[in-house]
């Protein structure tokens, strides 16, 4: 049987280990949940930022905005979050995941982001360059419209043919149509608007050029002056219009690229967010299962502890019962043998030690009895020798001083013998008294057994 202390130590160590594992797993689950929450939040925010960046691009394009502050802030935040996902952050106590799939996915997202950012950079450059020409066209559209209208008025005053006046009047319509088609093309990016714009542009340009070179109109100073002013201003206006159209074609290409890349980037980020969520769920599930296993082990340990406690309790009861029987004199037979407990526990060892003590007590009693008998024999021998010496001393022819010295030596030997005998008697009496107590216990046990 295992010693009680050993069993208690083993139970204590296993209990401490299980409790430590439970506490450690709870702490690990909390830390992992906190970090997973940060990572999932950052990854989810990346999806929002891609949409915000794309929205800012289209707002700038549609409203002809010149500032890129919100767009640049969103770009910097996206890059900062991507850096945290790849390399972690000491400031926020975030460690990057070492999962190979996540690492590959982040590399794909970074490559996709670099292409996306390049398209945005091209858009910003083109949007900045087109802004001045757009403002010029917006500011001078009423002027070119007024100059076209002056040609019509001059022809009406000169009583030109209705067909000519109608042709000049269409120029005013073409100016407005070009503005409308350009806005529609910038918004819809459709080829129909583009080609209709080109038709309107070419028609206006050919008509104004025809008016400017017409000899008949040159002969009329007022009409020619109106045509000349309109033509000269159209040459300046048309250059800005051509620049805007070329730049707008580049912007449209950028917008198409941004729209397509935004979808691809969003899909990549969305896949990463879902994968982050799956990893977090699996890790938490694994730790929860580990907790359940630890709890099951603790239940088994509790049952084992209860079993051992019952064994210890039974052993203690036996030991207490033996000592009570010893105290109350209920033991029959050899005390040393009866009080023994089988096993190797501490109580069994204590019982065996007590049994050894009783055996040694019996041995000491027997030794004392033999010593007492030996002391009595020695005393008798000393008495006989002293008596013989005294008889011979009476007839011996020696001096009085010598006689007295011999008598003193005889008396001293008798005193030593008597003293030793008295000490042995005292020891023997003490052992007899203890022995009588034990005998009373045995007799009491026998009497109680007889009564039963």
Coordinates of C-alpha atoms in Angstrom, one line a residue:
X1 CA 0.0 0.0 0.0
X2 CA 1.3 3.5 -0.9
X3 CA 2.2 5.7 1.9
X4 CA -0.5 8.3 2.9
X5 CA 1.9 11.3 2.5
X6 CA 3.0 10.0 -0.9
X7 CA -0.6 9.7 -2.0
X8 CA -1.5 13.1 -0.7
X9 CA 1.5 14.7 -2.5
X10 CA 0.6 13.0 -5.8
X11 CA -3.0 14.2 -5.5
X12 CA -1.8 17.7 -4.6
X13 CA 0.6 17.8 -7.6
X14 CA -2.0 16.5 -10.1
X15 CA -4.6 18.9 -8.7
X16 CA -2.3 21.8 -8.9
X17 CA -1.3 20.9 -12.5
X18 CA -5.0 20.6 -13.6
X19 CA -5.9 23.8 -11.9
X20 CA -2.9 25.5 -13.5
X21 CA -3.9 24.1 -16.9
X22 CA -7.5 25.4 -16.5
X23 CA -6.3 28.8 -15.5
X24 CA -3.7 28.9 -18.2
X25 CA -6.2 27.9 -20.9
X26 CA -8.7 30.5 -19.7
X27 CA -6.0 33.2 -19.9
X28 CA -4.9 31.9 -23.3
X29 CA -8.5 31.9 -24.6
X30 CA -9.0 35.4 -23.4
X31 CA -5.8 36.7 -25.0
X32 CA -6.4 34.8 -28.2
X33 CA -10.0 36.1 -28.4
X34 CA -8.7 39.7 -27.8
X35 CA -6.0 39.4 -30.5
X36 CA -8.4 37.6 -32.9
X37 CA -10.9 40.4 -32.3
X38 CA -8.3 43.0 -33.1
X39 CA -7.2 41.2 -36.3
X40 CA -10.7 40.5 -37.5
X41 CA -11.7 44.1 -36.8
X42 CA -8.7 45.4 -38.8
X43 CA -9.2 42.9 -41.6
X44 CA -12.9 43.9 -41.8
X45 CA -12.0 47.6 -41.8
X46 CA -9.8 47.0 -44.8
X47 CA -13.0 46.0 -46.7
X48 CA -14.6 49.3 -45.7
X49 CA -11.5 51.3 -46.7
X50 CA -11.4 49.8 -50.2
X51 CA -15.0 51.0 -50.7
X52 CA -14.3 54.4 -49.2
X53 CA -11.3 54.9 -51.4
X54 CA -13.3 53.9 -54.5
X55 CA -16.2 56.1 -53.4
X56 CA -13.8 59.1 -52.9
X57 CA -12.4 58.5 -56.4
X58 CA -15.9 58.6 -58.0
X59 CA -17.0 61.6 -55.9
X60 CA -13.9 63.5 -57.0
X61 CA -14.6 62.6 -60.7
X62 CA -18.3 63.4 -60.6
X63 CA -18.0 66.7 -58.6
X64 CA -14.8 67.9 -60.1
X65 CA -13.2 68.2 -56.7
X66 CA -9.6 69.3 -56.5
X67 CA -8.8 68.1 -52.9
X68 CA -7.6 64.5 -52.2
X69 CA -7.4 64.8 -48.4
X70 CA -10.0 62.2 -47.5
X71 CA -8.7 59.9 -50.2
X72 CA -5.1 60.1 -49.0
X73 CA -6.2 59.6 -45.4
X74 CA -8.0 56.4 -46.4
X75 CA -5.0 55.2 -48.4
X76 CA -2.6 55.8 -45.5
X77 CA -4.9 54.0 -43.1
X78 CA -5.3 51.0 -45.4
X79 CA -1.5 50.7 -45.7
X80 CA -1.0 51.0 -42.0
X81 CA -3.6 48.3 -41.3
X82 CA -2.0 46.0 -43.9
X83 CA 1.4 46.5 -42.3
X84 CA -0.1 45.5 -38.9
X85 CA -1.7 42.4 -40.4
X86 CA 1.6 41.4 -42.0
X87 CA 4.1 42.3 -39.2
X88 CA 2.1 42.9 -36.1
X89 CA 2.2 45.9 -33.8
X90 CA 4.0 46.3 -30.5
X91 CA 2.0 49.3 -29.6
X92 CA -1.3 47.4 -29.8
X93 CA 0.3 44.1 -28.6
X94 CA -0.6 42.3 -31.8
X95 CA 1.6 39.5 -33.0
X96 CA 1.2 38.5 -36.7
X97 CA -0.1 35.0 -37.5
X98 CA 2.4 32.5 -38.7
X99 CA -0.2 30.6 -40.7
X100 CA 1.2 29.9 -44.2
X101 CA -2.2 30.4 -45.8
X102 CA -2.6 33.8 -44.2
X103 CA 0.9 34.9 -45.2
X104 CA 0.3 33.9 -48.8
X105 CA -3.1 35.7 -48.8
X106 CA -1.6 38.9 -47.4
X107 CA 1.1 38.8 -50.1
X108 CA -1.6 38.5 -52.7
X109 CA -3.5 41.3 -51.2
X110 CA -0.4 43.5 -51.0
X111 CA 0.3 42.9 -54.7
X112 CA -3.3 43.6 -55.6
X113 CA -3.2 46.7 -53.5
X114 CA 0.0 48.0 -55.2
X115 CA -1.8 47.8 -58.6
X116 CA -4.9 49.4 -57.2
X117 CA -2.8 52.2 -55.6
X118 CA -1.0 52.8 -59.0
X119 CA -4.4 53.2 -60.7
X120 CA -5.5 55.7 -58.0
X121 CA -2.2 57.6 -58.4
X122 CA -2.8 57.9 -62.2
X123 CA -6.3 59.1 -61.5
X124 CA -5.1 61.7 -59.0
X125 CA -2.6 63.0 -61.6
X126 CA -5.1 63.1 -64.4
X127 CA -7.8 64.6 -62.2
X128 CA -5.4 67.3 -61.1
X129 CA -4.4 68.1 -64.7
X130 CA -8.0 68.2 -66.0
X131 CA -9.2 70.4 -63.3
X132 CA -7.9 73.7 -64.8
X133 CA -9.2 72.9 -68.2
X134 CA -12.6 72.0 -66.8
X135 CA -12.8 75.2 -64.9
X136 CA -11.8 77.1 -68.0
X137 CA -14.6 75.4 -70.0
X138 CA -17.2 76.0 -67.3
X139 CA -16.3 79.7 -66.9
X140 CA -16.1 80.4 -70.7
X141 CA -19.1 78.3 -71.8
X142 CA -21.4 81.4 -71.6
X143 CA -18.9 83.4 -73.5
X144 CA -18.7 81.0 -76.5
X145 CA -22.4 80.7 -76.3
X146 CA -22.8 84.6 -76.4
X147 CA -20.3 84.9 -79.3
X148 CA -22.3 82.3 -81.3
X149 CA -25.5 84.1 -80.6
X150 CA -23.9 87.4 -81.8
X151 CA -23.3 85.7 -85.2
X152 CA -27.0 84.8 -85.4
X153 CA -28.1 88.4 -84.5
X154 CA -25.7 89.9 -87.1
X155 CA -27.1 87.6 -89.8
X156 CA -30.7 88.5 -88.8
X157 CA -29.9 92.2 -89.0
X158 CA -28.2 91.7 -92.4
X159 CA -31.4 89.8 -93.5
X160 CA -29.4 86.7 -94.5
X161 CA -31.3 83.7 -95.9
X162 CA -33.2 81.7 -93.3
X163 CA -31.2 78.6 -94.0
X164 CA -28.0 80.4 -93.2
X165 CA -29.5 81.9 -90.0
X166 CA -30.7 78.4 -89.0
X167 CA -27.2 77.0 -89.6
X168 CA -25.7 79.7 -87.4
X169 CA -28.4 79.1 -84.7
X170 CA -27.5 75.4 -84.6
X171 CA -24.0 76.5 -83.3
X172 CA -25.6 77.6 -80.0
X173 CA -27.2 74.2 -79.7
X174 CA -24.0 72.4 -80.5
X175 CA -22.1 74.3 -77.7
X176 CA -24.7 73.1 -75.1
X177 CA -24.8 69.7 -76.6
X178 CA -21.1 69.3 -76.3
X179 CA -21.3 70.3 -72.6
X180 CA -24.1 67.8 -72.0
X181 CA -22.4 64.9 -73.9
X182 CA -19.1 65.5 -72.1
X183 CA -20.8 65.3 -68.7
X184 CA -22.6 62.2 -69.7
X185 CA -19.4 60.6 -71.0
X186 CA -17.5 61.5 -67.8
X187 CA -20.3 59.9 -65.8
X188 CA -21.2 56.9 -67.9
X189 CA -18.0 56.2 -69.8
X190 CA -20.1 55.0 -72.7
X191 CA -18.8 55.1 -76.3
X192 CA -22.1 56.5 -77.6
X193 CA -21.7 59.7 -75.6
X194 CA -18.0 59.9 -76.7
X195 CA -18.8 59.6 -80.4
X196 CA -21.8 61.9 -80.3
X197 CA -19.6 64.4 -78.5
X198 CA -17.0 64.1 -81.3
X199 CA -19.7 64.6 -84.0
X200 CA -21.0 67.7 -82.3
X201 CA -17.4 69.0 -81.9
X202 CA -16.5 68.3 -85.5
X203 CA -19.8 69.9 -86.8
X204 CA -19.3 73.1 -84.8
X205 CA -15.7 73.3 -85.9
X206 CA -16.5 72.8 -89.6
X207 CA -19.3 75.4 -89.5
X208 CA -17.4 78.1 -87.7
X209 CA -14.4 77.5 -90.0
X210 CA -16.7 77.7 -93.0
X211 CA -18.2 81.0 -91.8
X212 CA -14.7 82.4 -91.2
X213 CA -13.5 81.6 -94.7
X214 CA -16.8 82.6 -96.5
X215 CA -16.2 85.6 -98.9
X216 CA -19.8 86.7 -98.6
X217 CA -19.6 87.1 -94.9
X218 CA -16.2 88.8 -95.2
X219 CA -17.8 91.5 -97.3
X220 CA -20.2 92.3 -94.4
X221 CA -18.1 93.9 -91.7
X222 CA -20.5 93.4 -88.9
X223 CA -21.2 89.7 -89.6
X224 CA -17.5 89.1 -90.2
X225 CA -16.5 90.8 -87.0
X226 CA -18.9 88.6 -85.1
X227 CA -17.7 85.5 -86.9
X228 CA -14.0 86.5 -86.3
X229 CA -14.5 87.0 -82.6
X230 CA -16.3 83.6 -82.3
X231 CA -13.7 81.8 -84.4
X232 CA -10.7 83.2 -82.5
X233 CA -12.2 82.4 -79.2
X234 CA -13.2 78.9 -80.4
X235 CA -9.6 78.2 -81.3
X236 CA -8.6 78.8 -77.6
X237 CA -11.8 77.1 -76.3
X238 CA -11.4 74.0 -78.5
X239 CA -7.8 73.4 -77.4
X240 CA -9.0 73.2 -73.7
X241 CA -11.9 71.0 -74.9
X242 CA -9.5 68.6 -76.7
X243 CA -7.2 68.5 -73.7
X244 CA -10.2 67.7 -71.4
X245 CA -11.4 65.0 -73.8
X246 CA -8.0 63.3 -74.0
X247 CA -7.4 63.5 -70.2
X248 CA -11.0 62.3 -69.6
X249 CA -10.3 59.3 -71.7
X250 CA -7.4 58.5 -69.4
X251 CA -9.5 59.1 -66.3
X252 CA -12.2 56.8 -67.7
X253 CA -9.6 54.1 -68.2
X254 CA -8.4 54.7 -64.6
X255 CA -11.9 54.5 -63.3
X256 CA -12.6 51.3 -65.1
X257 CA -9.4 49.8 -63.8
X258 CA -10.2 51.0 -60.3
X259 CA -13.7 49.5 -60.4
X260 CA -12.4 46.2 -61.6
X261 CA -9.4 46.1 -59.2
X262 CA -11.7 47.2 -56.3
X263 CA -13.8 44.1 -56.8
X264 CA -10.8 41.8 -57.0
X265 CA -9.2 43.4 -53.9
X266 CA -12.5 43.3 -52.0
X267 CA -12.9 39.6 -52.8
X268 CA -9.3 38.8 -51.6
X269 CA -9.9 40.8 -48.3
X270 CA -13.3 39.2 -47.8
X271 CA -11.7 35.7 -48.1
X272 CA -9.0 36.7 -45.6
X273 CA -11.6 38.0 -43.1
X274 CA -13.6 34.7 -43.4
X275 CA -10.4 32.7 -42.9
X276 CA -9.4 34.8 -39.9
X277 CA -12.9 34.0 -38.4
X278 CA -12.5 30.3 -39.1
X279 CA -9.1 30.2 -37.5
X280 CA -10.4 32.0 -34.4
X281 CA -13.4 29.7 -34.2
X282 CA -11.2 26.6 -34.5
X283 CA -8.7 27.8 -32.0
X284 CA -11.4 28.6 -29.5
X285 CA -13.0 25.3 -30.1
X286 CA -9.7 23.5 -29.6
X287 CA -9.1 25.3 -26.3
X288 CA -12.6 24.7 -25.1
X289 CA -12.2 20.9 -25.8
X290 CA -8.9 21.1 -23.9
X291 CA -10.8 22.7 -21.0
X292 CA -13.4 19.9 -21.1
X293 CA -10.6 17.3 -21.1
X294 CA -8.9 19.0 -18.1
X295 CA -12.3 19.2 -16.3
X296 CA -12.9 15.5 -16.9
X297 CA -9.4 14.7 -15.5
X298 CA -10.2 16.8 -12.5
X299 CA -13.4 14.9 -12.0
X300 CA -11.5 11.6 -12.1
X301 CA -8.9 13.1 -9.8
X302 CA -11.7 14.1 -7.4
X303 CA -13.1 10.6 -7.4
X304 CA -9.6 9.1 -6.9
X305 CA -9.1 11.6 -4.0
X306 CA -12.4 10.6 -2.4
X307 CA -11.4 6.9 -2.7
X308 CA -8.1 7.6 -1.1
X309 CA -9.7 9.7 1.7
X310 CA -12.0 6.8 2.5
X311 CA -9.0 4.4 2.6
X312 CA -7.1 6.8 4.9
X313 CA -10.2 7.2 7.0
X314 CA -10.5 3.4 7.3
X315 CA -6.8 3.1 8.2
X316 CA -7.1 5.8 10.8
X317 CA -10.2 4.1 12.3
X318 CA -8.2 0.9 12.7
X319 CA -5.3 2.7 14.3
X320 CA -7.6 4.6 16.7
X321 CA -9.4 1.4 17.5
X322 CA -6.2 -0.4 18.3
X323 CA -5.1 2.5 20.6
X324 CA -8.5 2.7 22.2
X325 CA -8.3 -1.1 22.9
X326 CA -4.9 -0.6 24.3
X327 CA -6.0 2.3 26.5
X328 CA -9.2 0.5 27.7
X329 CA -7.5 -2.9 28.2
X330 CA -9.6 -4.7 25.6
X331 CA -6.6 -6.5 23.9
X332 CA -6.2 -10.2 24.4
X333 CA -3.0 -12.1 23.7
X334 CA 0.3 -10.6 23.0
X335 CA 0.0 -6.8 22.9
X336 CA 2.9 -6.4 20.5
X337 CA 1.4 -8.7 18.0
X338 CA -2.2 -7.5 18.4
X339 CA -1.4 -3.8 17.9
X340 CA 0.3 -4.3 14.6
X341 CA -1.3 -2.9 11.4
X342 CA -0.5 -4.5 8.1
X343 CA 0.7 -2.3 5.2
X344 CA 3.3 0.3 4.5
X345 CA 1.4 3.5 5.4
X346 CA 2.6 5.9 8.1
X347 CA 0.0 4.5 10.5
X348 CA 1.2 1.0 9.9
X349 CA 4.8 2.1 10.5
X350 CA 3.7 3.8 13.8
X351 CA 1.8 0.7 14.8
X352 CA 4.9 -1.4 14.1
X353 CA 7.1 1.0 16.1
X354 CA 4.7 0.8 19.0
X355 CA 4.9 -3.0 18.8
X356 CA 8.7 -2.9 18.8
X357 CA 8.6 -0.7 21.8
X358 CA 6.4 -3.2 23.7
X359 CA 8.8 -6.0 22.7
X360 CA 11.8 -4.0 23.9
X361 CA 10.0 -3.3 27.1
X362 CA 9.5 -7.0 27.7
X363 CA 13.2 -7.6 26.9
X364 CA 14.2 -4.8 29.3
X365 CA 12.0 -6.3 32.0
X366 CA 13.7 -9.7 31.6
X367 CA 17.1 -8.1 31.6
X368 CA 16.2 -6.2 34.8
X369 CA 15.2 -9.4 36.5
X370 CA 18.4 -11.2 35.5
X371 CA 20.4 -8.2 36.7
X372 CA 18.5 -8.2 40.0
X373 CA 19.2 -11.9 40.6
X374 CA 22.9 -11.4 39.6
X375 CA 23.1 -8.4 42.0
X376 CA 21.7 -10.5 44.9
X377 CA 24.2 -13.3 44.1
X378 CA 27.1 -10.8 44.1
X379 CA 25.9 -9.3 47.4
X380 CA 25.8 -12.7 49.0
X381 CA 29.4 -13.5 47.7
X382 CA 30.7 -10.1 49.0
X383 CA 29.1 -10.8 52.4
X384 CA 30.7 -14.2 52.6
X385 CA 34.1 -12.9 51.6
X386 CA 33.8 -10.1 54.1
X387 CA 32.9 -12.5 56.8
X388 CA 35.8 -14.8 56.1
X389 CA 38.2 -11.8 56.0
X390 CA 36.9 -10.5 59.3
X391 CA 37.4 -14.0 61.0
X392 CA 40.9 -14.2 59.7
X393 CA 41.6 -10.7 60.6
X394 CA 40.9 -11.5 64.3
X395 CA 43.7 -14.0 64.5
X396 CA 46.1 -12.3 62.2
X397 CA 49.3 -10.8 63.8
X398 CA 49.1 -7.3 62.2
X399 CA 49.3 -3.7 63.4
X400 CA 46.2 -1.9 64.6
X401 CA 46.4 0.7 61.8
X402 CA 46.6 -2.0 59.2
X403 CA 43.7 -3.8 60.7
X404 CA 41.6 -0.7 60.6
X405 CA 42.5 0.0 56.9
X406 CA 41.4 -3.5 56.0
X407 CA 38.1 -3.1 57.8
X408 CA 37.4 0.2 56.0
X409 CA 38.0 -1.4 52.6
X410 CA 35.6 -4.3 53.6
X411 CA 33.0 -1.8 54.6
X412 CA 33.4 0.3 51.5
X413 CA 33.0 -2.8 49.3
X414 CA 29.9 -3.8 51.2
X415 CA 28.5 -0.2 50.8
X416 CA 29.2 -0.3 47.0
X417 CA 27.5 -3.6 46.7
X418 CA 24.5 -2.4 48.8
X419 CA 24.2 0.8 46.7
X420 CA 24.4 -1.0 43.4
X421 CA 21.9 -3.5 44.6
X422 CA 19.5 -0.7 45.8
X423 CA 19.8 1.0 42.3
X424 CA 19.0 -2.3 40.6
X425 CA 16.1 -2.8 42.9
X426 CA 14.7 0.7 42.1
X427 CA 15.0 0.0 38.3
X428 CA 13.5 -3.4 38.8
X429 CA 10.6 -1.9 40.8
X430 CA 9.9 0.6 38.0
X431 CA 9.9 -2.2 35.4
X432 CA 7.7 -4.3 37.7
X433 CA 5.3 -1.5 38.0
X434 CA 5.1 -1.0 34.2
X435 CA 4.9 -4.7 33.8
X436 CA 2.1 -4.9 36.3
X437 CA 0.2 -2.2 34.4
X438 CA 0.5 -4.3 31.3
X439 CA -0.6 -7.4 33.2
X440 CA -3.6 -5.5 34.5
X441 CA -4.5 -4.5 30.9
X442 CA -4.2 -8.1 29.8
X443 CA -6.2 -9.4 32.7
X444 CA -8.8 -6.8 32.2
X445 CA -9.1 -7.9 28.5
X446 CA -9.4 -11.5 29.6
X447 CA -12.1 -10.7 32.2
X448 CA -14.1 -8.7 29.6
X449 CA -13.6 -11.6 27.2
X450 CA -14.8 -14.1 29.8
X451 CA -17.9 -12.0 30.5
X452 CA -18.7 -11.9 26.8

